[in-house]
């Protein structure tokens, strides 16, 4: 990073299905850029060409029968490539990275909702991240019924409609556990994580997210304007 260049932040958006993370990631990039700070939006699983291939495999559901540990291993493999090819190079150039999902999704979906042994989840996280965690994790919180309806509406808007993916197809009970696990994460790691109410218009949710970024990271007191 050149002298005087401000650091890039690593920000993650987490939460259940249909909480608007990908839309919000793009909006936050625009807000950073409007303030003269370079930023990119990326996602997991995916975010690099090879990790996107693993995304297709994971969301197709073909790995489900191998169980949550095998799924966690593949999510981790995708994360290694995403970190190497996209996240670390951007941060090294002072670019802020906003990722739609990251390692907390493995903790929650495979670890808690999927009943994977917590020691295995922690061991994998240590092996892949070695202590590297986001500067800020914003958890978009929404009743799962509403989120699943939003996700279904998004799918039916696509030509021919799309079938629910591997995780969208899980029962409501699974998604309730996901929500509770994310809420518990916000309680147990309050320095890194913040719960954001995802109900309301896109604009209102963007304002909530940006206010949290200002408070936690930028601390310059400016508003959205
Ligand atoms: P999405 O990006 O459209 O939300 O889809 C990704 C799905 O993958 C979502 O249902 C959550 C799930 N997932 C995991 O189960 N574990 C993970 O580590 C990650 C990154 C995602």
PDB file of C-alpha atoms and ligand atoms in Angstrom:
ATOM      1  CA  UNK A   1       0.000   0.000   0.000  1.00  0.00           C
ATOM      2  CA  UNK A   2       1.421   3.383  -0.930  1.00  0.00           C
ATOM      3  CA  UNK A   3       2.131   5.984   1.740  1.00  0.00           C
ATOM      4  CA  UNK A   4      -0.953   7.902   2.759  1.00  0.00           C
ATOM      5  CA  UNK A   5      -3.329   5.364   1.215  1.00  0.00           C
ATOM      6  CA  UNK A   6      -6.079   4.401   3.615  1.00  0.00           C
ATOM      7  CA  UNK A   7      -6.444   0.727   4.418  1.00  0.00           C
ATOM      8  CA  UNK A   8      -9.083  -1.402   2.759  1.00  0.00           C
ATOM      9  CA  UNK A   9     -11.601  -2.843   5.157  1.00  0.00           C
ATOM     10  CA  UNK A  10     -12.820  -6.397   5.030  1.00  0.00           C
ATOM     11  CA  UNK A  11     -16.571  -6.321   5.621  1.00  0.00           C
ATOM     12  CA  UNK A  12     -18.888  -9.309   5.475  1.00  0.00           C
ATOM     13  CA  UNK A  13     -22.656  -9.489   5.167  1.00  0.00           C
ATOM     14  CA  UNK A  14     -24.249 -12.563   6.677  1.00  0.00           C
ATOM     15  CA  UNK A  15     -27.769 -13.819   7.277  1.00  0.00           C
ATOM     16  CA  UNK A  16     -30.397 -16.215   6.017  1.00  0.00           C
ATOM     17  CA  UNK A  17     -31.897 -16.596   2.546  1.00  0.00           C
ATOM     18  CA  UNK A  18     -33.506 -13.603   0.864  1.00  0.00           C
ATOM     19  CA  UNK A  19     -32.173 -11.025   3.298  1.00  0.00           C
ATOM     20  CA  UNK A  20     -30.869  -8.826   0.450  1.00  0.00           C
ATOM     21  CA  UNK A  21     -27.135  -9.270   1.061  1.00  0.00           C
ATOM     22  CA  UNK A  22     -25.986  -9.179  -2.552  1.00  0.00           C
ATOM     23  CA  UNK A  23     -28.011  -6.042  -3.396  1.00  0.00           C
ATOM     24  CA  UNK A  24     -26.757  -4.346  -0.261  1.00  0.00           C
ATOM     25  CA  UNK A  25     -23.140  -5.311  -0.992  1.00  0.00           C
ATOM     26  CA  UNK A  26     -23.375  -3.483  -4.340  1.00  0.00           C
ATOM     27  CA  UNK A  27     -24.988  -0.446  -2.737  1.00  0.00           C
ATOM     28  CA  UNK A  28     -22.282  -0.244  -0.104  1.00  0.00           C
ATOM     29  CA  UNK A  29     -19.601  -0.375  -2.812  1.00  0.00           C
ATOM     30  CA  UNK A  30     -21.237   2.652  -4.476  1.00  0.00           C
ATOM     31  CA  UNK A  31     -21.295   4.509  -1.166  1.00  0.00           C
ATOM     32  CA  UNK A  32     -17.604   3.818  -0.534  1.00  0.00           C
ATOM     33  CA  UNK A  33     -16.748   4.897  -4.084  1.00  0.00           C
ATOM     34  CA  UNK A  34     -18.798   8.075  -3.755  1.00  0.00           C
ATOM     35  CA  UNK A  35     -16.485   8.935  -0.888  1.00  0.00           C
ATOM     36  CA  UNK A  36     -13.379   8.320  -2.974  1.00  0.00           C
ATOM     37  CA  UNK A  37     -12.577   4.919  -1.490  1.00  0.00           C
ATOM     38  CA  UNK A  38     -12.108   1.946  -3.779  1.00  0.00           C
ATOM     39  CA  UNK A  39     -14.304  -1.029  -2.942  1.00  0.00           C
ATOM     40  CA  UNK A  40     -15.413  -4.310  -4.491  1.00  0.00           C
ATOM     41  CA  UNK A  41     -18.349  -6.619  -3.838  1.00  0.00           C
ATOM     42  CA  UNK A  42     -17.741 -10.340  -3.824  1.00  0.00           C
ATOM     43  CA  UNK A  43     -19.523 -13.444  -2.536  1.00  0.00           C
ATOM     44  CA  UNK A  44     -19.238 -16.916  -1.077  1.00  0.00           C
ATOM     45  CA  UNK A  45     -19.295 -19.571  -2.097  1.00  0.00           C
ATOM     46  CA  UNK A  46     -17.561 -18.103  -5.127  1.00  0.00           C
ATOM     47  CA  UNK A  47     -15.781 -14.810  -5.665  1.00  0.00           C
ATOM     48  CA  UNK A  48     -12.999 -16.215  -7.882  1.00  0.00           C
ATOM     49  CA  UNK A  49     -13.318 -18.264 -11.096  1.00  0.00           C
ATOM     50  CA  UNK A  50     -12.449 -21.605  -9.490  1.00  0.00           C
ATOM     51  CA  UNK A  51     -14.508 -20.936  -6.376  1.00  0.00           C
ATOM     52  CA  UNK A  52     -17.488 -20.153  -8.614  1.00  0.00           C
ATOM     53  CA  UNK A  53     -17.171 -23.664 -10.070  1.00  0.00           C
ATOM     54  CA  UNK A  54     -17.289 -25.060  -6.528  1.00  0.00           C
ATOM     55  CA  UNK A  55     -20.338 -22.842  -5.862  1.00  0.00           C
ATOM     56  CA  UNK A  56     -22.254 -24.514  -8.692  1.00  0.00           C
ATOM     57  CA  UNK A  57     -21.379 -27.951  -7.323  1.00  0.00           C
ATOM     58  CA  UNK A  58     -22.323 -27.059  -3.735  1.00  0.00           C
ATOM     59  CA  UNK A  59     -25.608 -25.363  -4.577  1.00  0.00           C
ATOM     60  CA  UNK A  60     -26.629 -28.127  -7.004  1.00  0.00           C
ATOM     61  CA  UNK A  61     -26.922 -30.388  -3.941  1.00  0.00           C
ATOM     62  CA  UNK A  62     -24.746 -33.224  -5.262  1.00  0.00           C
ATOM     63  CA  UNK A  63     -22.507 -33.002  -2.172  1.00  0.00           C
ATOM     64  CA  UNK A  64     -25.398 -33.127   0.314  1.00  0.00           C
ATOM     65  CA  UNK A  65     -25.373 -36.903   0.534  1.00  0.00           C
ATOM     66  CA  UNK A  66     -21.724 -36.787   1.644  1.00  0.00           C
ATOM     67  CA  UNK A  67     -22.779 -34.958   4.800  1.00  0.00           C
ATOM     68  CA  UNK A  68     -22.017 -31.574   6.405  1.00  0.00           C
ATOM     69  CA  UNK A  69     -18.314 -32.243   6.979  1.00  0.00           C
ATOM     70  CA  UNK A  70     -17.713 -32.887   3.276  1.00  0.00           C
ATOM     71  CA  UNK A  71     -19.760 -29.807   2.428  1.00  0.00           C
ATOM     72  CA  UNK A  72     -17.762 -27.735   4.933  1.00  0.00           C
ATOM     73  CA  UNK A  73     -14.541 -28.992   3.314  1.00  0.00           C
ATOM     74  CA  UNK A  74     -15.712 -27.860  -0.122  1.00  0.00           C
ATOM     75  CA  UNK A  75     -16.887 -24.480   1.193  1.00  0.00           C
ATOM     76  CA  UNK A  76     -13.447 -24.178   2.780  1.00  0.00           C
ATOM     77  CA  UNK A  77     -11.670 -25.088  -0.459  1.00  0.00           C
ATOM     78  CA  UNK A  78     -13.653 -22.383  -2.248  1.00  0.00           C
ATOM     79  CA  UNK A  79     -12.761 -19.939   0.563  1.00  0.00           C
ATOM     80  CA  UNK A  80      -9.029 -20.636   0.198  1.00  0.00           C
ATOM     81  CA  UNK A  81      -9.167 -19.681  -3.480  1.00  0.00           C
ATOM     82  CA  UNK A  82     -11.407 -16.669  -2.833  1.00  0.00           C
ATOM     83  CA  UNK A  83      -8.931 -15.410  -0.214  1.00  0.00           C
ATOM     84  CA  UNK A  84      -5.878 -16.023  -2.418  1.00  0.00           C
ATOM     85  CA  UNK A  85      -7.246 -14.677  -5.688  1.00  0.00           C
ATOM     86  CA  UNK A  86      -9.640 -11.932  -4.662  1.00  0.00           C
ATOM     87  CA  UNK A  87      -9.759 -10.859  -1.015  1.00  0.00           C
ATOM     88  CA  UNK A  88      -6.100 -10.633   0.003  1.00  0.00           C
ATOM     89  CA  UNK A  89      -4.890  -9.023  -3.264  1.00  0.00           C
ATOM     90  CA  UNK A  90      -7.601  -6.340  -3.021  1.00  0.00           C
ATOM     91  CA  UNK A  91      -6.918  -5.565   0.651  1.00  0.00           C
ATOM     92  CA  UNK A  92      -3.194  -5.352  -0.110  1.00  0.00           C
ATOM     93  CA  UNK A  93      -3.970  -2.583  -2.606  1.00  0.00           C
ATOM     94  CA  UNK A  94      -6.036  -0.674  -0.044  1.00  0.00           C
ATOM     95  CA  UNK A  95      -9.338  -1.714  -1.622  1.00  0.00           C
ATOM     96  CA  UNK A  96     -12.269  -2.370   0.695  1.00  0.00           C
ATOM     97  CA  UNK A  97     -13.812  -5.807   0.188  1.00  0.00           C
ATOM     98  CA  UNK A  98     -17.484  -6.424   0.900  1.00  0.00           C
ATOM     99  CA  UNK A  99     -18.282 -10.112   0.849  1.00  0.00           C
ATOM    100  CA  UNK A 100     -21.786 -11.534   0.670  1.00  0.00           C
ATOM    101  CA  UNK A 101     -21.129 -14.396   3.161  1.00  0.00           C
ATOM    102  CA  UNK A 102     -17.856 -15.750   4.556  1.00  0.00           C
ATOM    103  CA  UNK A 103     -16.739 -18.150   7.282  1.00  0.00           C
ATOM    104  CA  UNK A 104     -19.661 -17.408   9.626  1.00  0.00           C
ATOM    105  CA  UNK A 105     -21.913 -19.126   7.092  1.00  0.00           C
ATOM    106  CA  UNK A 106     -19.912 -22.336   7.566  1.00  0.00           C
ATOM    107  CA  UNK A 107     -20.204 -22.009  11.345  1.00  0.00           C
ATOM    108  CA  UNK A 108     -23.953 -21.501  11.097  1.00  0.00           C
ATOM    109  CA  UNK A 109     -25.140 -23.632   8.146  1.00  0.00           C
ATOM    110  CA  UNK A 110     -22.836 -26.638   8.511  1.00  0.00           C
ATOM    111  CA  UNK A 111     -21.917 -26.261  12.187  1.00  0.00           C
ATOM    112  CA  UNK A 112     -25.153 -25.368  13.903  1.00  0.00           C
ATOM    113  CA  UNK A 113     -28.042 -25.919  11.480  1.00  0.00           C
ATOM    114  CA  UNK A 114     -26.215 -28.929   9.962  1.00  0.00           C
ATOM    115  CA  UNK A 115     -25.172 -30.384  13.346  1.00  0.00           C
ATOM    116  CA  UNK A 116     -21.516 -30.683  12.404  1.00  0.00           C
ATOM    117  CA  UNK A 117     -19.218 -31.193  15.389  1.00  0.00           C
ATOM    118  CA  UNK A 118     -18.129 -27.729  16.592  1.00  0.00           C
ATOM    119  CA  UNK A 119     -14.531 -28.931  16.999  1.00  0.00           C
ATOM    120  CA  UNK A 120     -14.390 -29.836  13.323  1.00  0.00           C
ATOM    121  CA  UNK A 121     -15.814 -26.450  12.334  1.00  0.00           C
ATOM    122  CA  UNK A 122     -13.301 -24.627  14.549  1.00  0.00           C
ATOM    123  CA  UNK A 123     -10.423 -26.772  13.306  1.00  0.00           C
ATOM    124  CA  UNK A 124     -11.315 -26.055   9.678  1.00  0.00           C
ATOM    125  CA  UNK A 125     -11.703 -22.341  10.320  1.00  0.00           C
ATOM    126  CA  UNK A 126      -8.280 -22.245  11.996  1.00  0.00           C
ATOM    127  CA  UNK A 127      -6.680 -24.147   9.131  1.00  0.00           C
ATOM    128  CA  UNK A 128      -8.166 -21.902   6.444  1.00  0.00           C
ATOM    129  CA  UNK A 129      -8.108 -18.491   8.131  1.00  0.00           C
ATOM    130  CA  UNK A 130      -5.383 -18.740  10.771  1.00  0.00           C
ATOM    131  CA  UNK A 131      -7.049 -15.922  12.720  1.00  0.00           C
ATOM    132  CA  UNK A 132      -7.921 -13.748   9.721  1.00  0.00           C
ATOM    133  CA  UNK A 133     -11.442 -12.447  10.356  1.00  0.00           C
ATOM    134  CA  UNK A 134     -13.514  -9.575   8.931  1.00  0.00           C
ATOM    135  CA  UNK A 135     -13.105  -6.083  10.383  1.00  0.00           C
ATOM    136  CA  UNK A 136     -16.883  -5.924  10.535  1.00  0.00           C
ATOM    137  CA  UNK A 137     -19.623  -8.508  10.052  1.00  0.00           C
ATOM    138  CA  UNK A 138     -23.152  -7.238   9.569  1.00  0.00           C
ATOM    139  CA  UNK A 139     -25.840  -9.864  10.056  1.00  0.00           C
ATOM    140  CA  UNK A 140     -29.022  -9.119   8.138  1.00  0.00           C
ATOM    141  CA  UNK A 141     -31.857 -10.369  10.285  1.00  0.00           C
ATOM    142  CA  UNK A 142     -35.248 -11.286   8.867  1.00  0.00           C
ATOM    143  CA  UNK A 143     -37.938 -13.852   9.754  1.00  0.00           C
ATOM    144  CA  UNK A 144     -37.061 -16.869   7.561  1.00  0.00           C
ATOM    145  CA  UNK A 145     -40.569 -17.122   6.120  1.00  0.00           C
ATOM    146  CA  UNK A 146     -40.233 -13.635   4.630  1.00  0.00           C
ATOM    147  CA  UNK A 147     -36.701 -14.317   3.403  1.00  0.00           C
ATOM    148  CA  UNK A 148     -37.711 -17.568   1.704  1.00  0.00           C
ATOM    149  CA  UNK A 149     -40.659 -15.826   0.031  1.00  0.00           C
ATOM    150  CA  UNK A 150     -38.332 -13.118  -1.256  1.00  0.00           C
ATOM    151  CA  UNK A 151     -35.895 -15.751  -2.553  1.00  0.00           C
ATOM    152  CA  UNK A 152     -38.766 -17.592  -4.293  1.00  0.00           C
ATOM    153  CA  UNK A 153     -39.998 -14.351  -5.899  1.00  0.00           C
ATOM    154  CA  UNK A 154     -36.468 -13.647  -7.158  1.00  0.00           C
ATOM    155  CA  UNK A 155     -36.255 -17.123  -8.674  1.00  0.00           C
ATOM    156  CA  UNK A 156     -39.618 -16.887 -10.422  1.00  0.00           C
ATOM    157  CA  UNK A 157     -38.567 -13.554 -11.965  1.00  0.00           C
ATOM    158  CA  UNK A 158     -35.789 -15.391 -13.853  1.00  0.00           C
ATOM    159  CA  UNK A 159     -36.745 -16.784 -17.271  1.00  0.00           C
ATOM    160  CA  UNK A 160     -38.262 -20.294 -16.929  1.00  0.00           C
ATOM    161  CA  UNK A 161     -38.034 -19.947 -13.146  1.00  0.00           C
ATOM    162  CA  UNK A 162     -35.319 -21.678 -11.126  1.00  0.00           C
ATOM    163  CA  UNK A 163     -35.610 -24.548  -8.676  1.00  0.00           C
ATOM    164  CA  UNK A 164     -34.698 -23.805  -5.032  1.00  0.00           C
ATOM    165  CA  UNK A 165     -31.008 -24.514  -4.417  1.00  0.00           C
ATOM    166  CA  UNK A 166     -29.572 -27.054  -1.953  1.00  0.00           C
ATOM    167  CA  UNK A 167     -30.127 -24.811   1.091  1.00  0.00           C
ATOM    168  CA  UNK A 168     -33.277 -22.950   0.047  1.00  0.00           C
ATOM    169  CA  UNK A 169     -34.888 -26.387  -0.266  1.00  0.00           C
ATOM    170  CA  UNK A 170     -34.317 -27.147   3.432  1.00  0.00           C
ATOM    171  CA  UNK A 171     -37.349 -27.043   5.739  1.00  0.00           C
ATOM    172  CA  UNK A 172     -38.446 -23.928   7.572  1.00  0.00           C
ATOM    173  CA  UNK A 173     -37.121 -25.416  10.805  1.00  0.00           C
ATOM    174  CA  UNK A 174     -33.577 -25.457   9.343  1.00  0.00           C
ATOM    175  CA  UNK A 175     -33.880 -21.779   8.408  1.00  0.00           C
ATOM    176  CA  UNK A 176     -35.177 -20.921  11.881  1.00  0.00           C
ATOM    177  CA  UNK A 177     -32.041 -22.512  13.329  1.00  0.00           C
ATOM    178  CA  UNK A 178     -29.916 -20.500  10.892  1.00  0.00           C
ATOM    179  CA  UNK A 179     -31.545 -17.285  12.069  1.00  0.00           C
ATOM    180  CA  UNK A 180     -31.137 -18.124  15.740  1.00  0.00           C
ATOM    181  CA  UNK A 181     -27.497 -19.102  15.220  1.00  0.00           C
ATOM    182  CA  UNK A 182     -26.705 -15.813  13.483  1.00  0.00           C
ATOM    183  CA  UNK A 183     -28.441 -13.871  16.249  1.00  0.00           C
ATOM    184  CA  UNK A 184     -26.439 -15.793  18.842  1.00  0.00           C
ATOM    185  CA  UNK A 185     -23.235 -14.985  16.945  1.00  0.00           C
ATOM    186  CA  UNK A 186     -24.023 -11.268  17.164  1.00  0.00           C
ATOM    187  CA  UNK A 187     -24.376 -11.703  20.934  1.00  0.00           C
ATOM    188  CA  UNK A 188     -21.179 -13.682  21.426  1.00  0.00           C
ATOM    189  CA  UNK A 189     -18.919 -11.577  19.178  1.00  0.00           C
ATOM    190  CA  UNK A 190     -20.264  -8.043  19.614  1.00  0.00           C
ATOM    191  CA  UNK A 191     -16.953  -6.347  18.749  1.00  0.00           C
ATOM    192  CA  UNK A 192     -16.907  -7.826  15.241  1.00  0.00           C
ATOM    193  CA  UNK A 193     -20.571  -8.543  14.559  1.00  0.00           C
ATOM    194  CA  UNK A 194     -23.649  -6.383  14.486  1.00  0.00           C
ATOM    195  CA  UNK A 195     -27.248  -7.415  13.915  1.00  0.00           C
ATOM    196  CA  UNK A 196     -29.076  -5.310  11.311  1.00  0.00           C
ATOM    197  CA  UNK A 197     -32.845  -5.375  10.896  1.00  0.00           C
ATOM    198  CA  UNK A 198     -33.410  -6.394   7.231  1.00  0.00           C
ATOM    199  CA  UNK A 199     -37.130  -5.548   7.179  1.00  0.00           C
ATOM    200  CA  UNK A 200     -38.145  -2.427   5.295  1.00  0.00           C
ATOM    201  CA  UNK A 201     -37.172  -0.956   1.954  1.00  0.00           C
ATOM    202  CA  UNK A 202     -33.758  -1.518   0.369  1.00  0.00           C
ATOM    203  CA  UNK A 203     -32.945   2.144   0.983  1.00  0.00           C
ATOM    204  CA  UNK A 204     -33.750   1.941   4.670  1.00  0.00           C
ATOM    205  CA  UNK A 205     -31.636  -1.182   5.105  1.00  0.00           C
ATOM    206  CA  UNK A 206     -28.750   0.477   3.229  1.00  0.00           C
ATOM    207  CA  UNK A 207     -28.955   3.405   5.631  1.00  0.00           C
ATOM    208  CA  UNK A 208     -28.793   1.058   8.618  1.00  0.00           C
ATOM    209  CA  UNK A 209     -25.763  -0.729   7.185  1.00  0.00           C
ATOM    210  CA  UNK A 210     -23.958   2.481   6.280  1.00  0.00           C
ATOM    211  CA  UNK A 211     -24.620   3.937   9.727  1.00  0.00           C
ATOM    212  CA  UNK A 212     -22.979   0.845  11.244  1.00  0.00           C
ATOM    213  CA  UNK A 213     -19.970   1.183   8.931  1.00  0.00           C
ATOM    214  CA  UNK A 214     -19.558   4.820   9.881  1.00  0.00           C
ATOM    215  CA  UNK A 215     -19.879   4.095  13.559  1.00  0.00           C
ATOM    216  CA  UNK A 216     -17.639   1.032  13.629  1.00  0.00           C
ATOM    217  CA  UNK A 217     -15.054   1.765  10.945  1.00  0.00           C
ATOM    218  CA  UNK A 218     -15.061   5.239   9.470  1.00  0.00           C
ATOM    219  CA  UNK A 219     -16.070   7.163  12.538  1.00  0.00           C
ATOM    220  CA  UNK A 220     -16.190  10.425  10.604  1.00  0.00           C
ATOM    221  CA  UNK A 221     -19.702  11.383  11.575  1.00  0.00           C
ATOM    222  CA  UNK A 222     -20.900  11.950   7.985  1.00  0.00           C
ATOM    223  CA  UNK A 223     -24.325  10.809   6.776  1.00  0.00           C
ATOM    224  CA  UNK A 224     -25.406   9.192   3.526  1.00  0.00           C
ATOM    225  CA  UNK A 225     -25.378  12.424   1.558  1.00  0.00           C
TER     226      UNK A 225
HETATM  227  P1  LIG B   1     -26.500 -17.430  -1.524  1.00  0.00           P
HETATM  228  O1  LIG B   1     -25.165 -16.833  -1.814  1.00  0.00           O
HETATM  229  O2  LIG B   1     -27.429 -17.280  -2.648  1.00  0.00           O
HETATM  230  O3  LIG B   1     -27.025 -17.009  -0.216  1.00  0.00           O
HETATM  231  O4  LIG B   1     -26.300 -19.020  -1.458  1.00  0.00           O
HETATM  232  C1  LIG B   1     -25.300 -19.592  -0.766  1.00  0.00           C
HETATM  233  C2  LIG B   1     -25.869 -20.723   0.058  1.00  0.00           C
HETATM  234  O5  LIG B   1     -24.780 -21.474   0.582  1.00  0.00           O
HETATM  235  C3  LIG B   1     -26.684 -20.244   1.241  1.00  0.00           C
HETATM  236  O6  LIG B   1     -27.830 -21.048   1.374  1.00  0.00           O
HETATM  237  C4  LIG B   1     -25.786 -20.478   2.426  1.00  0.00           C
HETATM  238  C5  LIG B   1     -24.888 -21.609   1.988  1.00  0.00           C
HETATM  239  N1  LIG B   1     -23.544 -21.587   2.574  1.00  0.00           N
HETATM  240  C6  LIG B   1     -23.194 -22.570   3.476  1.00  0.00           C
HETATM  241  O7  LIG B   1     -23.998 -23.431   3.777  1.00  0.00           O
HETATM  242  N2  LIG B   1     -21.938 -22.551   4.001  1.00  0.00           N
HETATM  243  C7  LIG B   1     -21.000 -21.600   3.682  1.00  0.00           C
HETATM  244  O8  LIG B   1     -19.870 -21.622   4.189  1.00  0.00           O
HETATM  245  C8  LIG B   1     -21.385 -20.595   2.730  1.00  0.00           C
HETATM  246  C9  LIG B   1     -20.389 -19.543   2.336  1.00  0.00           C
HETATM  247  C10 LIG B   1     -22.657 -20.627   2.196  1.00  0.00           C
END
